Tab-separated table of C-alpha atoms in Angstrom:
chain	number	residue	atom	x	y	z
A	1	MET	CA	-67.192	86.411	190.033
A	2	ALA	CA	-65.406	83.466	188.609
A	3	SER	CA	-65.912	82.738	184.965
A	4	HIS	CA	-67.885	79.617	184.131
A	5	ARG	CA	-66.931	79.591	180.414
A	6	ARG	CA	-65.855	76.272	179.012
A	7	PRO	CA	-62.179	75.870	178.052
A	8	LYS	CA	-61.553	76.786	174.408
A	9	GLN	CA	-61.610	73.658	172.243
A	10	THR	CA	-59.001	72.993	169.606
A	11	SER	CA	-60.566	73.402	166.203
A	12	ARG	CA	-60.984	70.327	164.004
A	13	ALA	CA	-58.781	71.905	161.329
A	14	ARG	CA	-55.979	72.446	163.824
A	15	VAL	CA	-56.188	68.854	165.011
A	16	THR	CA	-56.029	67.687	161.414
A	17	VAL	CA	-52.912	69.778	160.701
A	18	LEU	CA	-51.148	68.563	163.847
A	19	THR	CA	-52.011	64.969	163.087
A	20	ALA	CA	-50.830	65.275	159.517
A	21	THR	CA	-47.595	66.942	160.621
A	22	ALA	CA	-46.893	64.208	163.142
A	23	ALA	CA	-47.669	61.521	160.582
A	24	ALA	CA	-45.368	63.156	158.052
A	25	ALA	CA	-42.606	63.377	160.606
A	26	VAL	CA	-42.973	59.684	161.413
A	27	ALA	CA	-43.017	58.824	157.710
A	28	LEU	CA	-39.939	60.890	156.994
A	29	SER	CA	-38.124	59.340	159.931
A	30	ALA	CA	-39.008	55.876	158.708
A	31	GLN	CA	-37.982	56.764	155.165
A	32	ALA	CA	-34.707	58.214	156.332
A	33	ALA	CA	-34.023	55.160	158.427
A	34	GLN	CA	-34.793	52.946	155.463
A	35	ALA	CA	-32.700	54.992	152.998
A	36	ALA	CA	-29.795	55.625	155.313
A	37	PRO	CA	-26.798	53.630	154.119
A	38	ALA	CA	-25.055	53.886	157.454
A	39	LYS	CA	-26.185	50.399	158.413
A	40	GLN	CA	-24.436	48.997	155.345
A	41	SER	CA	-20.783	48.317	155.856
A	42	VAL	CA	-18.298	49.704	153.380
A	43	LYS	CA	-17.354	46.112	152.607
A	44	SER	CA	-20.909	45.123	151.665
A	45	VAL	CA	-21.441	48.239	149.538
A	46	LYS	CA	-18.078	47.687	147.870
A	47	ALA	CA	-19.115	44.116	147.045
A	48	LYS	CA	-22.320	45.400	145.431
A	49	VAL	CA	-20.405	48.009	143.453
A	50	ASP	CA	-17.869	45.425	142.276
A	51	ALA	CA	-20.677	43.099	141.186
A	52	LEU	CA	-22.304	45.913	139.204
A	53	TYR	CA	-18.986	46.830	137.588
A	54	GLU	CA	-18.470	43.204	136.592
A	55	GLN	CA	-21.982	43.026	135.107
A	56	THR	CA	-21.260	46.282	133.257
A	57	GLU	CA	-18.096	44.828	131.761
A	58	GLN	CA	-19.934	41.675	130.727
A	59	ALA	CA	-22.505	43.846	128.957
A	60	THR	CA	-19.684	45.910	127.441
A	61	GLU	CA	-18.069	42.826	125.920
A	62	LYS	CA	-21.407	41.869	124.356
A	63	LEU	CA	-21.638	45.400	123.008
A	64	ASN	CA	-18.124	45.106	121.598
A	65	GLY	CA	-19.057	41.827	119.931
A	66	ALA	CA	-22.139	43.353	118.328
A	67	LYS	CA	-20.113	46.341	117.088
A	68	ALA	CA	-17.413	44.106	115.616
A	69	LYS	CA	-20.058	41.978	113.902
A	70	GLN	CA	-21.751	45.081	112.526
A	71	GLU	CA	-18.477	46.367	111.065
A	72	GLN	CA	-17.698	42.978	109.516
A	73	LEU	CA	-21.168	42.653	108.001
A	74	GLN	CA	-21.030	46.203	106.674
A	75	LYS	CA	-17.802	45.427	104.828
A	76	GLN	CA	-19.233	42.173	103.459
A	77	VAL	CA	-22.364	43.943	102.247
A	78	GLU	CA	-20.291	46.609	100.489
A	79	VAL	CA	-18.178	43.953	98.722
A	80	ILE	CA	-21.279	42.026	97.620
A	81	GLN	CA	-23.017	45.183	96.411
A	82	ASP	CA	-19.948	46.131	94.380
A	83	GLU	CA	-19.943	42.634	92.862
A	84	VAL	CA	-23.647	42.868	92.051
A	85	ALA	CA	-23.064	46.187	90.271
A	86	ARG	CA	-20.131	44.718	88.311
A	87	GLN	CA	-22.067	41.629	87.264
A	88	GLN	CA	-25.096	43.720	86.311
A	89	GLY	CA	-22.840	45.762	84.032
A	90	GLU	CA	-21.449	42.602	82.439
A	91	LEU	CA	-24.980	41.262	81.942
A	92	ASN	CA	-26.043	44.495	80.263
A	93	ASP	CA	-23.041	44.270	77.912
A	94	LEU	CA	-23.863	40.658	77.026
A	95	GLN	CA	-27.478	41.568	76.302
A	96	ASP	CA	-26.400	44.486	74.104
A	97	ASP	CA	-24.024	42.226	72.176
A	98	LEU	CA	-26.746	39.630	71.709
A	99	GLY	CA	-29.125	42.298	70.411
A	100	ALA	CA	-26.557	43.446	67.876
A	101	LEU	CA	-26.036	39.845	66.694
A	102	ALA	CA	-29.773	39.328	66.333
A	103	SER	CA	-30.088	42.479	64.220
A	104	ALA	CA	-27.221	41.448	61.970
A	105	GLN	CA	-28.664	37.971	61.538
A	106	TYR	CA	-32.047	39.364	60.633
A	107	ARG	CA	-30.553	41.701	58.022
A	108	SER	CA	-28.499	38.934	56.396
A	109	GLY	CA	-30.832	35.998	56.856
A	110	GLY	CA	-34.338	37.342	56.875
A	111	ILE	CA	-35.237	35.391	53.660
A	112	ASP	CA	-35.549	31.629	53.660
A	113	PRO	CA	-32.061	30.168	52.918
A	114	THR	CA	-33.382	27.894	50.039
A	115	LEU	CA	-35.095	30.810	48.324
A	116	GLN	CA	-31.942	32.931	48.765
A	117	LEU	CA	-29.904	30.231	46.947
A	118	PHE	CA	-32.494	30.001	44.138
A	119	LEU	CA	-32.492	33.785	43.632
A	120	SER	CA	-28.790	34.271	44.040
A	121	ALA	CA	-26.857	35.212	40.932
A	122	ASP	CA	-23.660	34.170	42.703
A	123	PRO	CA	-24.027	30.818	44.588
A	124	GLU	CA	-20.487	31.051	45.938
A	125	SER	CA	-21.248	34.446	47.444
A	126	TYR	CA	-24.419	33.039	48.983
A	127	LEU	CA	-22.536	30.108	50.529
A	128	ASP	CA	-20.080	32.546	52.077
A	129	LYS	CA	-22.971	34.508	53.552
A	130	ALA	CA	-24.616	31.297	54.781
A	131	SER	CA	-21.491	30.290	56.669
A	132	THR	CA	-21.435	33.770	58.236
A	133	ILE	CA	-25.064	33.374	59.310
A	134	GLU	CA	-24.265	29.989	60.857
A	135	ALA	CA	-21.327	31.514	62.702
A	136	LEU	CA	-23.594	34.298	63.929
A	137	SER	CA	-26.115	31.731	65.160
A	138	THR	CA	-23.421	29.839	67.034
A	139	GLN	CA	-22.175	33.075	68.577
A	140	GLN	CA	-25.735	33.991	69.484
A	141	ALA	CA	-26.232	30.653	71.227
A	142	GLU	CA	-23.015	31.175	73.176
A	143	GLY	CA	-24.211	34.647	74.138
A	144	LEU	CA	-27.488	33.238	75.416
A	145	ARG	CA	-25.619	30.666	77.481
A	146	GLN	CA	-23.384	33.358	79.016
A	147	ILE	CA	-26.393	35.543	79.792
A	148	ALA	CA	-28.164	32.659	81.540
A	149	GLU	CA	-25.070	31.905	83.643
A	150	LYS	CA	-24.565	35.567	84.487
A	151	LYS	CA	-28.206	35.907	85.553
A	152	ARG	CA	-27.892	32.897	87.863
A	153	SER	CA	-24.730	34.308	89.425
A	154	LEU	CA	-26.321	37.745	89.770
A	155	ASP	CA	-29.418	36.304	91.441
A	156	GLN	CA	-27.220	34.442	93.945
A	157	GLN	CA	-25.263	37.603	94.739
A	158	LYS	CA	-28.483	39.587	95.201
A	159	ALA	CA	-29.883	36.913	97.529
A	160	GLU	CA	-26.657	36.926	99.571
A	161	ALA	CA	-26.757	40.722	99.769
A	162	ALA	CA	-30.359	40.616	100.994
A	163	SER	CA	-29.439	38.025	103.626
A	164	LYS	CA	-26.456	40.059	104.850
A	165	LEU	CA	-28.545	43.232	105.014
A	166	SER	CA	-31.153	41.419	107.090
A	167	GLU	CA	-28.450	40.112	109.421
A	168	LEU	CA	-26.954	43.596	109.630
A	169	ASP	CA	-30.339	44.992	110.660
A	170	ARG	CA	-30.646	42.370	113.428
A	171	THR	CA	-27.117	43.180	114.596
A	172	ARG	CA	-27.949	46.874	114.820
A	173	THR	CA	-30.937	46.006	117.005
A	174	GLU	CA	-28.683	43.846	119.196
A	175	LEU	CA	-26.156	46.674	119.365
A	176	SER	CA	-28.789	49.104	120.607
A	177	ARG	CA	-30.039	46.598	123.200
A	178	ASN	CA	-26.514	45.919	124.511
A	179	LYS	CA	-25.722	49.621	124.701
A	180	LYS	CA	-28.836	50.203	126.807
A	181	ALA	CA	-27.793	47.316	129.075
A	182	VAL	CA	-24.386	48.909	129.680
A	183	GLN	CA	-25.896	52.317	130.341
A	184	GLY	CA	-28.449	50.757	132.695
A	185	LYS	CA	-25.750	49.031	134.749
A	186	LEU	CA	-23.709	52.220	134.942
A	187	ALA	CA	-26.769	54.182	136.106
A	188	GLU	CA	-27.521	51.512	138.706
A	189	THR	CA	-23.946	51.701	139.995
A	190	GLN	CA	-24.033	55.486	140.179
A	191	LYS	CA	-27.359	55.403	142.008
A	192	LEU	CA	-25.879	53.110	144.632
A	193	LEU	CA	-22.834	55.342	145.055
A	194	ASN	CA	-25.028	58.438	145.295
A	195	SER	CA	-26.952	56.864	148.167
A	196	LEU	CA	-23.807	56.872	150.315
A	197	THR	CA	-22.506	59.624	152.508
A	198	ALA	CA	-19.391	61.467	151.395
A	199	ALA	CA	-17.343	59.561	153.965
A	200	GLN	CA	-18.697	56.227	152.737
A	201	ARG	CA	-18.025	57.106	149.103
A	202	ALA	CA	-14.456	57.980	150.022
A	203	ALA	CA	-14.097	54.691	151.868
A	204	VAL	CA	-15.438	52.705	148.909
A	205	ALA	CA	-13.114	54.571	146.539
A	206	ALA	CA	-10.163	53.875	148.835
A	207	ALA	CA	-11.096	50.194	148.981
A	208	ASP	CA	-11.233	50.093	145.177
A	209	VAL	CA	-7.685	51.326	144.746
A	210	ARG	CA	-6.235	47.840	144.833
A	211	GLY	CA	-3.843	48.694	142.040
A	212	VAL	CA	-1.240	51.366	141.546
A	213	GLY	CA	-0.154	53.698	138.789
A	214	GLY	CA	3.254	53.705	137.164
A	215	GLU	CA	5.426	54.576	140.136
A	216	HIS	CA	6.971	52.323	142.758
A	217	VAL	CA	5.881	49.077	141.094
A	218	ASN	CA	8.215	46.131	141.358
A	219	LEU	CA	7.793	44.156	138.138
A	220	GLY	CA	10.762	41.881	138.708
A	221	ASN	CA	13.396	41.003	136.133
A	222	ASP	CA	11.526	38.567	133.894
A	223	THR	CA	11.834	39.185	130.137
A	224	PRO	CA	9.053	39.010	127.517
A	225	ALA	CA	8.788	35.906	125.353
A	226	SER	CA	8.948	37.907	122.098
A	227	GLY	CA	9.665	41.325	120.671
A	228	ARG	CA	5.982	41.922	119.916
A	229	ALA	CA	5.020	41.117	123.513
A	230	ALA	CA	7.665	43.545	124.752
A	231	ALA	CA	6.409	46.235	122.354
A	232	ALA	CA	2.777	45.691	123.371
A	233	LEU	CA	3.556	45.965	127.088
A	234	ALA	CA	5.704	49.054	126.536
A	235	ALA	CA	2.858	50.684	124.596
A	236	ALA	CA	0.308	49.850	127.308
A	237	GLN	CA	2.580	51.336	129.957
A	238	THR	CA	2.330	54.702	128.220
A	239	ARG	CA	-1.450	54.586	128.831
A	240	ILE	CA	-1.245	54.244	132.634
A	241	ASN	CA	-3.719	56.536	134.468
A	242	MET	CA	-5.844	57.027	131.359
A	243	PRO	CA	-9.568	56.451	131.995
A	244	TYR	CA	-11.659	53.365	131.422
A	245	VAL	CA	-14.556	54.133	129.077
A	246	PHE	CA	-16.805	51.330	127.907
A	247	SER	CA	-16.379	50.304	124.261
A	248	HIS	CA	-13.356	52.592	123.737
A	249	THR	CA	-10.171	51.396	122.042
A	250	GLY	CA	-7.867	54.337	122.633
A	251	PRO	CA	-5.716	56.156	122.254
A	252	THR	CA	-6.689	58.108	125.384
A	253	SER	CA	-9.461	55.956	126.901
A	254	PHE	CA	-10.076	52.218	126.890
A	255	ASP	CA	-12.095	49.278	128.049
A	256	CYS	CA	-10.220	46.100	128.949
A	257	SER	CA	-10.021	44.445	125.524
A	258	GLY	CA	-9.680	47.852	123.887
A	259	LEU	CA	-6.428	48.397	125.790
A	260	THR	CA	-4.904	45.025	124.880
A	261	MET	CA	-6.022	45.364	121.239
A	262	TRP	CA	-4.528	48.866	121.012
A	263	ALA	CA	-1.293	47.802	122.722
A	264	TYR	CA	-0.695	44.899	120.341
A	265	ALA	CA	-1.647	47.064	117.360
A	266	GLN	CA	1.379	49.210	118.261
A	267	ALA	CA	3.424	46.023	117.786
A	268	ASP	CA	1.782	45.449	114.352
A	269	VAL	CA	-0.336	42.578	115.688
A	270	LYS	CA	-4.084	42.658	115.068
A	271	LEU	CA	-6.100	41.183	117.941
A	272	PRO	CA	-9.862	40.503	117.871
A	273	ARG	CA	-12.092	43.058	119.574
A	274	MET	CA	-13.632	40.882	122.299
A	275	SER	CA	-11.788	39.400	125.267
A	276	GLN	CA	-13.439	36.013	124.582
A	277	ASP	CA	-11.920	36.066	121.088
A	278	GLN	CA	-8.564	37.298	122.354
A	279	ALA	CA	-8.589	34.243	124.622
A	280	ASN	CA	-8.187	32.157	121.455
A	281	ALA	CA	-5.608	34.396	119.768
A	282	GLY	CA	-2.566	32.326	120.713
A	283	THR	CA	-1.116	29.573	122.880
A	284	ARG	CA	-2.729	29.085	126.282
A	285	LEU	CA	-0.557	29.288	129.388
A	286	THR	CA	-0.714	28.433	133.068
A	287	MET	CA	0.055	31.150	135.585
A	288	SER	CA	3.591	29.828	136.094
A	289	GLN	CA	4.269	30.076	132.347
A	290	LEU	CA	3.376	33.763	132.048
A	291	LYS	CA	5.913	36.210	130.674
A	292	PRO	CA	5.606	40.021	130.469
A	293	GLY	CA	3.366	41.047	127.585
A	294	ASP	CA	1.270	37.852	127.590
A	295	LEU	CA	-2.495	38.271	127.694
A	296	VAL	CA	-4.201	37.279	130.941
A	297	ILE	CA	-7.833	36.125	130.857
A	298	PHE	CA	-10.057	36.484	133.945
A	299	TYR	CA	-13.495	35.180	135.045
A	300	GLY	CA	-15.259	32.024	133.925
A	301	ASP	CA	-16.933	33.654	130.932
A	302	GLN	CA	-13.607	35.278	129.935
A	303	HIS	CA	-15.069	38.779	129.917
A	304	HIS	CA	-11.936	40.514	131.244
A	305	VAL	CA	-8.401	40.664	129.847
A	306	GLY	CA	-5.157	42.404	130.760
A	307	LEU	CA	-1.438	42.233	130.060
A	308	TYR	CA	0.937	40.373	132.351
A	309	ALA	CA	3.533	42.896	133.535
A	310	GLY	CA	5.779	40.664	135.643
A	311	ASN	CA	6.195	39.711	139.305
A	312	GLY	CA	2.532	38.745	139.680
A	313	MET	CA	1.240	42.082	138.392
A	314	VAL	CA	-1.239	42.753	135.587
A	315	LEU	CA	-1.607	45.979	133.616
A	316	HIS	CA	-5.251	46.502	132.651
A	317	ALA	CA	-8.237	48.833	132.280
A	318	PRO	CA	-10.356	47.724	135.281
A	319	HIS	CA	-13.866	49.203	135.038
A	320	SER	CA	-15.862	52.412	134.708
A	321	GLY	CA	-14.652	55.129	137.039
A	322	ALA	CA	-11.156	53.637	137.211
A	323	PHE	CA	-7.955	54.189	135.248
A	324	VAL	CA	-5.421	52.000	133.472
A	325	ARG	CA	-3.256	50.594	136.260
A	326	TYR	CA	-1.172	47.757	137.611
A	327	GLU	CA	-2.904	45.278	139.880
A	328	SER	CA	-2.126	41.954	141.499
A	329	ILE	CA	-3.074	39.010	139.319
A	330	ASN	CA	-4.650	37.453	142.419
A	331	ASN	CA	-7.291	40.173	142.747
A	332	MET	CA	-9.402	38.574	140.011
A	333	PRO	CA	-10.291	34.952	139.161
A	334	PHE	CA	-7.454	33.933	136.808
A	335	GLN	CA	-8.402	31.554	133.990
A	336	PHE	CA	-5.318	31.274	131.782
A	337	GLY	CA	-2.747	33.272	129.880
A	338	VAL	CA	-2.368	33.626	126.113
A	339	ARG	CA	0.916	34.036	124.257
A	340	VAL	CA	0.282	35.863	120.989
């Protein structure tokens, strides 16, 4: 006899599991489609990476400025504090001298001068003592005047020290904020690169190698404008292929202005720390006036600097993840050159 049992129904729990699994699969597919960088061209990703590197360097230059200001303020505070200590010592000496004068005057002139003359058996001796007392009084008055002047000067120095310490504290806060900004931009750049496939990362890296190291570079036959420019360029050339590290000034890693500052230091020339300040460190030049060893300033806010190497090539520290290298001067927005 045929069975008349109803077909077995799928349990509610099983339906729930299947539905949830299907929903998760759809969600994962949608998420994967959304996260997949394949739809982004290497060119567009490279443009985003370049923009982040530029923002990182802008933040780095602000960091460099805050560090330079901190160092300058620290030195100023130390000088002022030393001066305060010196003047305090001088004030203490003046006060001690005045106390000694007061004691001597009291011992010699504690009795009314008229009564002293009346009681004196030797008027001439008294008159000699009286002139000494008058001299002591004059000296005491001069001591009081010096103490008052020294106190005024000391108060001014203390006020200046307090002001510099307050400014130093604000600069340290700015330094911390700028450092976080640099680290944030670097993390953002790395996150973007990590979202790419290995093939895409390789393509972006290949697209970034616009410059070359120290071999097979035609720098032409132009000569530097000065011995210090020649020495600076020669020093920088020994740093080729060394890494860019934000806020570093050598000798084995650099940011852009750190490299130029270090290179010129080897020629006994002290450049400012920031590229914006280096832009004002000498005579400005057009592109056609550039000679090897001249500084080259890039971007409208002057946040990048390199050394002109000759034949349209610049030697510079490009950005995080890159190395000191030669690169065409036309790869970045040229502003002007600077002859130091």
